[in-house]
Amino acid sequence: MTFRKPPDGGWGWVIVVVSFFTQFLCYGSPLAVGVLYLEWLDAFGEGKGKTAWVGSLANGIGLLASPVCSICVSSFGARPVAIFSGFMVAGGLMMSSFAPNIYFLYLSYGIVVGLGCGLLYTATVTITCQYFDKRRGLALGLISTGSSVGLFIYAALQRELIDLYGLDGCLLIVGALSLNILACGSLMRPLESSDSTSPEKTCVDKVPDQYFVYCEKEKTVEENISILEKGYIDEKCTNNVPDYKQDNILNKNVLNSINVNEKDTYKKKVVEQTNFCKQLAKRKWQLYLNYWEETVVLFKNKVFSALFVAILLFDIGGFPPSLLMEDVARSANINEEDYHVPLISIIGIMTAVGKLTLGILADFKWVNTLYLYVLTLLMTGVALFAIPFARSYLTLAMLSGILGFLTGNWSIFPYVTTKTVGIEKLTHAYGILMFFAGLGNSLGPPIVGWFYDWTQEYDTAFYFSGFCVLLGGFLLLLAALPCWNACTNQSSKLPPNTYSYKVASSA
């Protein structure tokens, strides 16, 4: 399907607004799941590690299934996928209100809601990129803040709903609010050119012409047979007298009407279909081999290999605070009178500020986006090491704000990926990196929870988280040093469109 030139405005701004609210409605509850996490701990009495799987699955399963989400959006379009995913998110949240145990929540909240969020994220990003070209960065930045604003509002909203209606009532109301995604999805009008061919015609055009010749011949034969049979039935109805001799004569005429060459044509058609299937299978197999060859080439790039390790370790260590910070405050015996704003809300609003600020910094030519990303990793590791020393609401709020701001480095991650592998390989590389990011999101909170179950305190858990993030940052920094380029140029040539670390660049 071909699309006309992006208008960079017009209905595109409607797309930005509805995509913003779509991410706001679908990601609000999963990102603010830390409020629900406390209630699930009290309701089911399971360990912190086992309970943390619910929130980690909801946030990680969408990234893990990003290739499947991309295929769905490419096959069916953004609007149908958004509407269908709205039912998934709303249904999963409502089903979670009837959960009899923690294992039911793994399915209803973790998988169903998480997969719905992944589909909606892919749909909103895809439709926005179709409508914007020159202002694409601004449009993507605006819609990405929807999830951060959702985290800020839903953290306080779910807390109030739990106080008023209980955990079950809260999930039912939040699920009902998610049904507004259907209205947002219905406004995602596809941007198609007027002269574009239908998907059916496009697929048919790929079939060899000889196949249609044989199909037409076959159709002609079938029509001749049907015409002769119809005439025979009409003649029998007119005479009203069965005549077996006429039957034999008619059958002979039908057989004679079929040209002897049609048998050869049928054989040729079978051979042609067989060759077509073989060529198609060979072509698909070649594409599969090319995919893995390109993957091997990507991992030969030292910076890309370090980047995949860094994003995995960053999500293992950097994601748990957004889920567990509320429980950290409760474990520190902070008075409820001093508890003015939920810590998760602070993380959410500062994440939005961080996305916009870091995105603006990345646009300056004198800023090296890779080193900027490394700096955010190192600062995140230091902030995680400081959490065990926080014993008041003020210090926890300050650390939550710092961590939220640094988590906004998601906005510059595509910049770094592009400059590392080149724009031609961005889709392939970004899909791989997002898979490992989802793996880190899924593993991080349970690991921290298990540390608490073993030690009955969060200190060791956050030391581990800080160590993971710092390790990823230092590995990426070492791989990005200019000396590596000099060593690599002496031994072999770098892949095209790789990052130039001697000169600061922007995305």
Short mmCIF file of C-alpha atoms in Angstrom, two decimals, residues 30-38 40-41 47-56 59 151 315-332 339 343-344 347 384 387 396 400 403 441 443-453 457-459 461-462 464-465:
data_model
loop_
_atom_site.label_atom_id
_atom_site.label_comp_id
_atom_site.label_asym_id
_atom_site.label_seq_id
_atom_site.Cartn_x
_atom_site.Cartn_y
_atom_site.Cartn_z
CA PRO A 30 0.27 -0.38 34.00
CA LEU A 31 2.87 2.31 34.68
CA ALA A 32 1.19 3.27 37.97
CA VAL A 33 0.82 -0.38 38.96
CA GLY A 34 2.88 0.28 42.09
CA VAL A 35 -0.30 1.52 43.81
CA LEU A 36 -2.08 -1.74 42.94
CA TYR A 37 1.01 -3.73 43.90
CA LEU A 38 0.55 -2.83 47.57
CA TRP A 40 -2.24 -7.23 45.79
CA LEU A 41 0.41 -7.94 48.43
CA GLY A 47 5.90 -12.84 48.17
CA LYS A 48 7.07 -9.54 46.74
CA GLY A 49 8.96 -11.22 43.92
CA LYS A 50 5.98 -13.28 42.80
CA THR A 51 3.58 -10.33 43.05
CA ALA A 52 5.95 -8.04 41.13
CA TRP A 53 5.59 -10.32 38.09
CA VAL A 54 2.13 -8.83 37.44
CA GLY A 55 3.36 -5.30 36.84
CA SER A 56 6.56 -6.38 35.10
CA ASN A 59 5.08 -3.39 31.00
CA LEU A 151 1.45 7.67 35.14
CA ASP A 315 15.69 -1.97 32.39
CA ILE A 316 16.58 -4.65 34.93
CA GLY A 317 17.82 -2.02 37.37
CA GLY A 318 16.07 1.19 36.35
CA PHE A 319 12.47 0.03 35.99
CA PRO A 320 11.82 -1.38 39.53
CA PRO A 321 11.62 2.05 41.27
CA SER A 322 8.50 2.98 39.30
CA LEU A 323 6.86 -0.20 40.55
CA LEU A 324 8.29 -0.57 44.06
CA MET A 325 8.87 2.99 45.30
CA GLU A 326 5.54 3.07 47.12
CA ASP A 327 6.45 -0.08 49.01
CA VAL A 328 9.90 1.37 49.75
CA ALA A 329 8.21 4.34 51.42
CA ARG A 330 5.97 2.04 53.43
CA SER A 331 8.96 -0.09 54.47
CA ALA A 332 10.73 3.09 55.63
CA TYR A 339 2.94 11.75 52.22
CA LEU A 343 6.09 8.99 44.59
CA ILE A 344 4.98 7.28 41.39
CA ILE A 347 8.31 9.81 38.66
CA LEU A 384 19.74 3.92 42.71
CA ILE A 387 17.83 4.99 47.68
CA LEU A 396 12.57 9.77 48.44
CA SER A 400 12.02 9.79 42.50
CA LEU A 403 15.08 8.88 38.45
CA ASN A 441 11.29 -4.83 32.19
CA LEU A 443 12.84 -9.49 34.96
CA GLY A 444 13.76 -6.35 36.93
CA PRO A 445 10.93 -6.01 39.48
CA PRO A 446 10.72 -9.75 40.31
CA ILE A 447 14.49 -9.87 40.90
CA VAL A 448 14.30 -6.88 43.26
CA GLY A 449 11.30 -8.46 44.98
CA TRP A 450 13.14 -11.74 45.43
CA PHE A 451 16.05 -9.88 47.00
CA TYR A 452 13.60 -8.43 49.53
CA ASP A 453 12.08 -11.86 50.21
CA GLU A 457 15.07 -5.24 53.23
CA TYR A 458 15.44 -3.27 50.00
CA ASP A 459 19.04 -2.11 50.49
CA ALA A 461 18.09 -5.04 46.01
CA PHE A 462 18.81 -1.43 45.04
CA PHE A 464 22.12 -4.70 42.79
CA SER A 465 19.97 -2.44 40.57
#
